[in-house]
Tab-separated table of C-alpha atoms in Angstrom:
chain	number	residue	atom	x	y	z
A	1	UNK	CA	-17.509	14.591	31.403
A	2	UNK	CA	-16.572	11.682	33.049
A	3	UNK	CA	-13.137	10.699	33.652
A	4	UNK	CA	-11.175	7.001	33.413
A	5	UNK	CA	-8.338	6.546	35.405
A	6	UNK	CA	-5.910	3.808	34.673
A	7	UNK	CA	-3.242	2.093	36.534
A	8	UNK	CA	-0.557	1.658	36.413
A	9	UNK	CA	0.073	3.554	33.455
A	10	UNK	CA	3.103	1.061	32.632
A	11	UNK	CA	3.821	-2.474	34.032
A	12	UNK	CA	6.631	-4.917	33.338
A	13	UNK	CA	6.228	-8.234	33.594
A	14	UNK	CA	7.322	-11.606	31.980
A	15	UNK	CA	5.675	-14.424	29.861
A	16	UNK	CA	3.362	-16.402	31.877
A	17	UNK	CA	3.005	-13.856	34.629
A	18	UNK	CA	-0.846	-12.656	35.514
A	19	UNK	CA	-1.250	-9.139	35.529
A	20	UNK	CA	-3.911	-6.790	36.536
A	21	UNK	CA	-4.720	-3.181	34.741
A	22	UNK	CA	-7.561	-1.344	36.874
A	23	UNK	CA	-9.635	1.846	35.593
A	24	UNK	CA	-11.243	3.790	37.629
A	25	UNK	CA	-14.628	6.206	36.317
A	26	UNK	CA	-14.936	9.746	38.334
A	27	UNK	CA	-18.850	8.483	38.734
A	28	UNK	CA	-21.015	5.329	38.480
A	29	UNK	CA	-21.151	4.031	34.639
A	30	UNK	CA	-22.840	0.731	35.604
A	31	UNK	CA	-21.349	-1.925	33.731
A	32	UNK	CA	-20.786	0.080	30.504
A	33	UNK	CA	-16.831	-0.651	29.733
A	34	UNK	CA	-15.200	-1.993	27.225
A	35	UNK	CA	-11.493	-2.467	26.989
A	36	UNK	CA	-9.076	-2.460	23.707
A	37	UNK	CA	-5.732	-3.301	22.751
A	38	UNK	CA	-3.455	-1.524	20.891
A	39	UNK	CA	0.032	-2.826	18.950
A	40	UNK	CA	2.082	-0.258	18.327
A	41	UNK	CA	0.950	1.734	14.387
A	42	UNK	CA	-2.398	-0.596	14.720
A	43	UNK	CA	-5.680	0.031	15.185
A	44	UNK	CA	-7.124	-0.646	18.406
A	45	UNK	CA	-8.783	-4.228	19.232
A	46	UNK	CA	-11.864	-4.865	21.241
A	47	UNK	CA	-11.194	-7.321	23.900
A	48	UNK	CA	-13.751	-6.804	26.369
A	49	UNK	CA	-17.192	-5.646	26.553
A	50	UNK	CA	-20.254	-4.649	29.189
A	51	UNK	CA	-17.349	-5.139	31.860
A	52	UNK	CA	-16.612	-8.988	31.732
A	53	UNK	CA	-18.050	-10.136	28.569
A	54	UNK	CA	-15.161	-11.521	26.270
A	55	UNK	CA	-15.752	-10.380	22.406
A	56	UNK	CA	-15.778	-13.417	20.207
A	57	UNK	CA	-12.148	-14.377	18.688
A	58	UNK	CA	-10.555	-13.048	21.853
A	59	UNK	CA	-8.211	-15.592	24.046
A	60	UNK	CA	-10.053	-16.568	27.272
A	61	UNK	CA	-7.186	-15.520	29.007
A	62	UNK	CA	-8.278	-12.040	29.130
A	63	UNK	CA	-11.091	-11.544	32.031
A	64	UNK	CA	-12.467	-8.273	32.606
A	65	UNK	CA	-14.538	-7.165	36.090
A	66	UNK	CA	-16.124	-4.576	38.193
A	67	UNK	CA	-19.383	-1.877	38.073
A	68	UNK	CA	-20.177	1.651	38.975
A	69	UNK	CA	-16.403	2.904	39.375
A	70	UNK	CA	-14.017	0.568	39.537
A	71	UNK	CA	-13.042	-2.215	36.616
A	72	UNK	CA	-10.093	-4.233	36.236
A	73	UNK	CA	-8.701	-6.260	33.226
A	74	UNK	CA	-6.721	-9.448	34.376
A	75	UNK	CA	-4.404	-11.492	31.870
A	76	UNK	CA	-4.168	-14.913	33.418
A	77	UNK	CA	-0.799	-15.642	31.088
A	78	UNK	CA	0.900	-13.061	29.951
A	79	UNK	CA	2.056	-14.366	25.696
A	80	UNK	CA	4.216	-12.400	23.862
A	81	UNK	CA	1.508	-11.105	21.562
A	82	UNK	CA	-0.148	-9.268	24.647
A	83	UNK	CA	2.794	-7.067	25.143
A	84	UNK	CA	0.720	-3.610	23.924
A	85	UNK	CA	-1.191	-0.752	25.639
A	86	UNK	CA	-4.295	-1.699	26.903
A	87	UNK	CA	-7.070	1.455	27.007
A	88	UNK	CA	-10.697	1.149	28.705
A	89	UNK	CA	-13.230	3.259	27.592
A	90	UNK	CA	-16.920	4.259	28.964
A	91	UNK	CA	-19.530	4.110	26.989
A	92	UNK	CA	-22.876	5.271	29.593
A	93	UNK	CA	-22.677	9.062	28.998
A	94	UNK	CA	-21.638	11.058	25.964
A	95	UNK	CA	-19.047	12.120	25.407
A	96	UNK	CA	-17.641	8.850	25.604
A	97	UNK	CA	-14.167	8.986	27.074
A	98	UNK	CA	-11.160	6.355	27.101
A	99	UNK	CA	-8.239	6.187	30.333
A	100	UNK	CA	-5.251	7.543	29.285
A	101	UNK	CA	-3.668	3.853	28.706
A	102	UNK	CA	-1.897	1.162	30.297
A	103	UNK	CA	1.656	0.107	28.486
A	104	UNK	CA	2.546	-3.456	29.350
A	105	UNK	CA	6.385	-3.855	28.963
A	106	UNK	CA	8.386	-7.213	28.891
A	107	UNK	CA	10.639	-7.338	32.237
B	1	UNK	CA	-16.970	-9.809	10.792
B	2	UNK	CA	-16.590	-6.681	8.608
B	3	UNK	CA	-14.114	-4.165	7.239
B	4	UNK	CA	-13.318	-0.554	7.057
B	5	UNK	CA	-11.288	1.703	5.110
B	6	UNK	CA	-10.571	5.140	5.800
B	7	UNK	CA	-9.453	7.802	3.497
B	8	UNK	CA	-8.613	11.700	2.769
B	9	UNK	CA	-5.766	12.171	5.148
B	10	UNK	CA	-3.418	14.425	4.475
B	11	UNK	CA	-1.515	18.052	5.203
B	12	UNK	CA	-3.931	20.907	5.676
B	13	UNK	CA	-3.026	24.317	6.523
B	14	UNK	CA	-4.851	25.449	10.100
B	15	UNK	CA	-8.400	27.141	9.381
B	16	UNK	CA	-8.699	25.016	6.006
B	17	UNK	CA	-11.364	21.848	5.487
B	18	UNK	CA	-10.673	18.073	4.784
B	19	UNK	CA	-13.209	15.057	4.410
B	20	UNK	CA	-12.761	11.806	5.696
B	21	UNK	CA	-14.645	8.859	4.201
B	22	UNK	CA	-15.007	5.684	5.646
B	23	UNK	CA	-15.420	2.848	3.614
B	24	UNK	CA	-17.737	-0.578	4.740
B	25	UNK	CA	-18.196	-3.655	3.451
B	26	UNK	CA	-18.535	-6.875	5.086
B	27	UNK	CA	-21.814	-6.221	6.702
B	28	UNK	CA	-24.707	-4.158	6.666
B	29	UNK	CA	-23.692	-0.921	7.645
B	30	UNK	CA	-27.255	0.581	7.976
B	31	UNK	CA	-28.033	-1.208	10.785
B	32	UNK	CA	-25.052	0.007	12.692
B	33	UNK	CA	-24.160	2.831	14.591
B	34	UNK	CA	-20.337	4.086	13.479
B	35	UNK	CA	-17.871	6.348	15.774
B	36	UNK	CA	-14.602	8.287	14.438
B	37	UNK	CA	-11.770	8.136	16.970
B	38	UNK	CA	-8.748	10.180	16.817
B	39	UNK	CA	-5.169	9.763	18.477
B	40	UNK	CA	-2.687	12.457	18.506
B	41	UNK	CA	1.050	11.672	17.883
B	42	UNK	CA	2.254	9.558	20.969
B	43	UNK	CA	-0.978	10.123	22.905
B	44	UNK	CA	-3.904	7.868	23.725
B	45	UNK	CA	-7.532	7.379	22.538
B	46	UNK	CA	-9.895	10.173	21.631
B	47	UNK	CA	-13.664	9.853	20.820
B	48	UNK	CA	-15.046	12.476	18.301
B	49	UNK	CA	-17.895	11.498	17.093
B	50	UNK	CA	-20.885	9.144	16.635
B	51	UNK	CA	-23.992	8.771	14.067
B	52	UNK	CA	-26.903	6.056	14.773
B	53	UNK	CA	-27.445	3.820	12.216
B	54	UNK	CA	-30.258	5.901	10.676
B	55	UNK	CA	-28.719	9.260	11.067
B	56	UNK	CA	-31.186	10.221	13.073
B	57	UNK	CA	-28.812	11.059	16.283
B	58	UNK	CA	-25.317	12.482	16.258
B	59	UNK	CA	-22.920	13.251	19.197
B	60	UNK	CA	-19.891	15.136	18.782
B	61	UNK	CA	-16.829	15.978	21.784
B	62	UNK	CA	-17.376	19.354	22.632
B	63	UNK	CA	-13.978	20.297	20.710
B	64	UNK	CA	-15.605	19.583	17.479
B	65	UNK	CA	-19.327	20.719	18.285
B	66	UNK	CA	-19.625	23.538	15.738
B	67	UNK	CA	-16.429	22.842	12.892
B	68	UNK	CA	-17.171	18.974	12.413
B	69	UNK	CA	-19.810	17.067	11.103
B	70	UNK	CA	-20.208	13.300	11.059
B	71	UNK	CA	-22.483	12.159	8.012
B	72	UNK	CA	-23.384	8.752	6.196
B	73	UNK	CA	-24.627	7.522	2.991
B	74	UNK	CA	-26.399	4.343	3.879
B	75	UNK	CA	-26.833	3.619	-0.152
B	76	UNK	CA	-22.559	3.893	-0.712
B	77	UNK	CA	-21.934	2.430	2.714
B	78	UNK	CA	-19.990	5.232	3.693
B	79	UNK	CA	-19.358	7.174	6.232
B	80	UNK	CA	-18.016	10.992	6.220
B	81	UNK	CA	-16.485	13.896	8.915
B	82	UNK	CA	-16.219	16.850	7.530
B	83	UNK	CA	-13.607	18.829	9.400
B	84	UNK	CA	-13.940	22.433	8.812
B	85	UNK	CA	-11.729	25.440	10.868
B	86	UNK	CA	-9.026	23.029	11.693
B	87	UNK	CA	-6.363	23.753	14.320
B	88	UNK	CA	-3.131	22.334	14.981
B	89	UNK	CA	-4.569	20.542	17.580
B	90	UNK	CA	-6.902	18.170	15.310
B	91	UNK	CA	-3.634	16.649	13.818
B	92	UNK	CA	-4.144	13.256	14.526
B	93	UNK	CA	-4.737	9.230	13.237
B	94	UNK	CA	-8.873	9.333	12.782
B	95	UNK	CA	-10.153	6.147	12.845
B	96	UNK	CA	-13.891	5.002	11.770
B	97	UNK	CA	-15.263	2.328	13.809
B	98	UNK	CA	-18.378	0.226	14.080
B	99	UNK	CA	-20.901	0.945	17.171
B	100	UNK	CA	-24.319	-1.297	18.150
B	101	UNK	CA	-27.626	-2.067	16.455
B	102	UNK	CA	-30.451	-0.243	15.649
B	103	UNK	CA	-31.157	1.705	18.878
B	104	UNK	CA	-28.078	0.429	20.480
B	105	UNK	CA	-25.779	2.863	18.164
B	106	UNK	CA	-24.802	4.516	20.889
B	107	UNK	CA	-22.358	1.570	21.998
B	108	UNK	CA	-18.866	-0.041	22.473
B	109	UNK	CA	-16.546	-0.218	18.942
B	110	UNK	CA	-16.294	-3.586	17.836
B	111	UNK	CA	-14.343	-3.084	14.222
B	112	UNK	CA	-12.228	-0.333	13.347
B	113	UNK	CA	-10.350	0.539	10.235
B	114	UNK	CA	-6.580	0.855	9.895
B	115	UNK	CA	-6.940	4.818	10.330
B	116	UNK	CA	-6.353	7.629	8.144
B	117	UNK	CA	-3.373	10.585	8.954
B	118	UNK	CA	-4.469	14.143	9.939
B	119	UNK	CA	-1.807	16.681	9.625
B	120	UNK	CA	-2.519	20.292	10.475
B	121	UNK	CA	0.225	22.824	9.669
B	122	UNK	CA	1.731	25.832	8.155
């Protein structure tokens, strides 16, 4: 199976800060990541998709990058509506996996 | 943009059976591929399970190879797991959600349902 690594697995930070989540894969899934955001008692949200493609709806503050192992998500300006966990998720091999999640605190 | 709905939650004693149904409408569910995620209490993501579009391909995590089965009814744009031999382990949110096209089932989720509650106990 193939494991995501997140980190940090929690980061404070303030409105209008940018802030970086990175996810590392245990071996090469191209560019076959998505990341989601979760509210606390919601279902998740797609936010990203093939590594840097932004899902339709989704504020173009949120950037996603990388291949092969390493991927970050980058929030240009942090808005109160983006404090949640953030998960990424590969989606080359079965079974599918998701890192263990990233929970983005207000400072 | 579509919507899901799941359904038949509830408390289950370990080794017993429950159904979960899943709901579509909004868009045309055959064409899609469709995933059930789970999340324990307090924990993170967990992928299950996914059918193709056409049922013709299904991929389970290996912890539910052999007691679950993920199912559809194209014609009641619905989608099934039937748990059987549950442990206290399977308690969990399960959530339904929506994967690619046509031969791109096998793909990201891009719509998810509000989730349905799994309880397995005693």
């Amino acid at each position: 199976d193939i494991q995501m690594t997140q980190s940090p697995s929690t980061l404070s930070a303030s409105v209008g800060d940018r802030v970086t989540i990175t996810c590392r894969a245990s071996q090469s899934i191209s560019s076959w990541l998505a990341w989601y955001q979760q509210r606390p008692g919601k279902a998740p949200k797609l936010l990203i998709y093939k590594a840097s493609s932004l899902e339709s709806g989704v504020p173009s503050r949120f950037s996603g990058s990388g291949s092969g192992t390493e991927f970050t998500l980058t929030i240009s300006s942090l808005q109160p509506d983006d404090f949640a966990t953030y998960y990424c998720q590969q989606y080359n091999s079965f079974p599918y996996t998701f890192g263990q999640g990233t929970k983005l605190e207000i400072k | 943009q579509g919507q899901l709905v799941e359904s038949g939650g509830g408390v289950v004693q370990p080794g017993r059976s429950l159904r979960l149904s899943c709901a579509a409408s909004g868009f045309i569910f055959s064409i899609y591929g469709m995933h059930w995620v789970r999340q324990a209490p307090g924990k993170g993501l967990e992928w299950v399970a996914l059918i193709w579009y056409d049922g013709s391909n299904k991929y389970y995590i290996d912890s539910a190879k052999g007691r679950f089965t993920i199912s559809r009814d194209n014609s009641k744009n619905t989608l099934y797991l039937q748990m059987d031999s549950l442990r206290a382990e399977d308690t969990a949110v399960y959530y339904c959600a929506r994967g690619g096209r046509y031969t791109l089932s096998s793909s990201y989720m891009d719509v998810w349902g509000k989730g349905t509650t799994v309880t397995v106990s005693s």
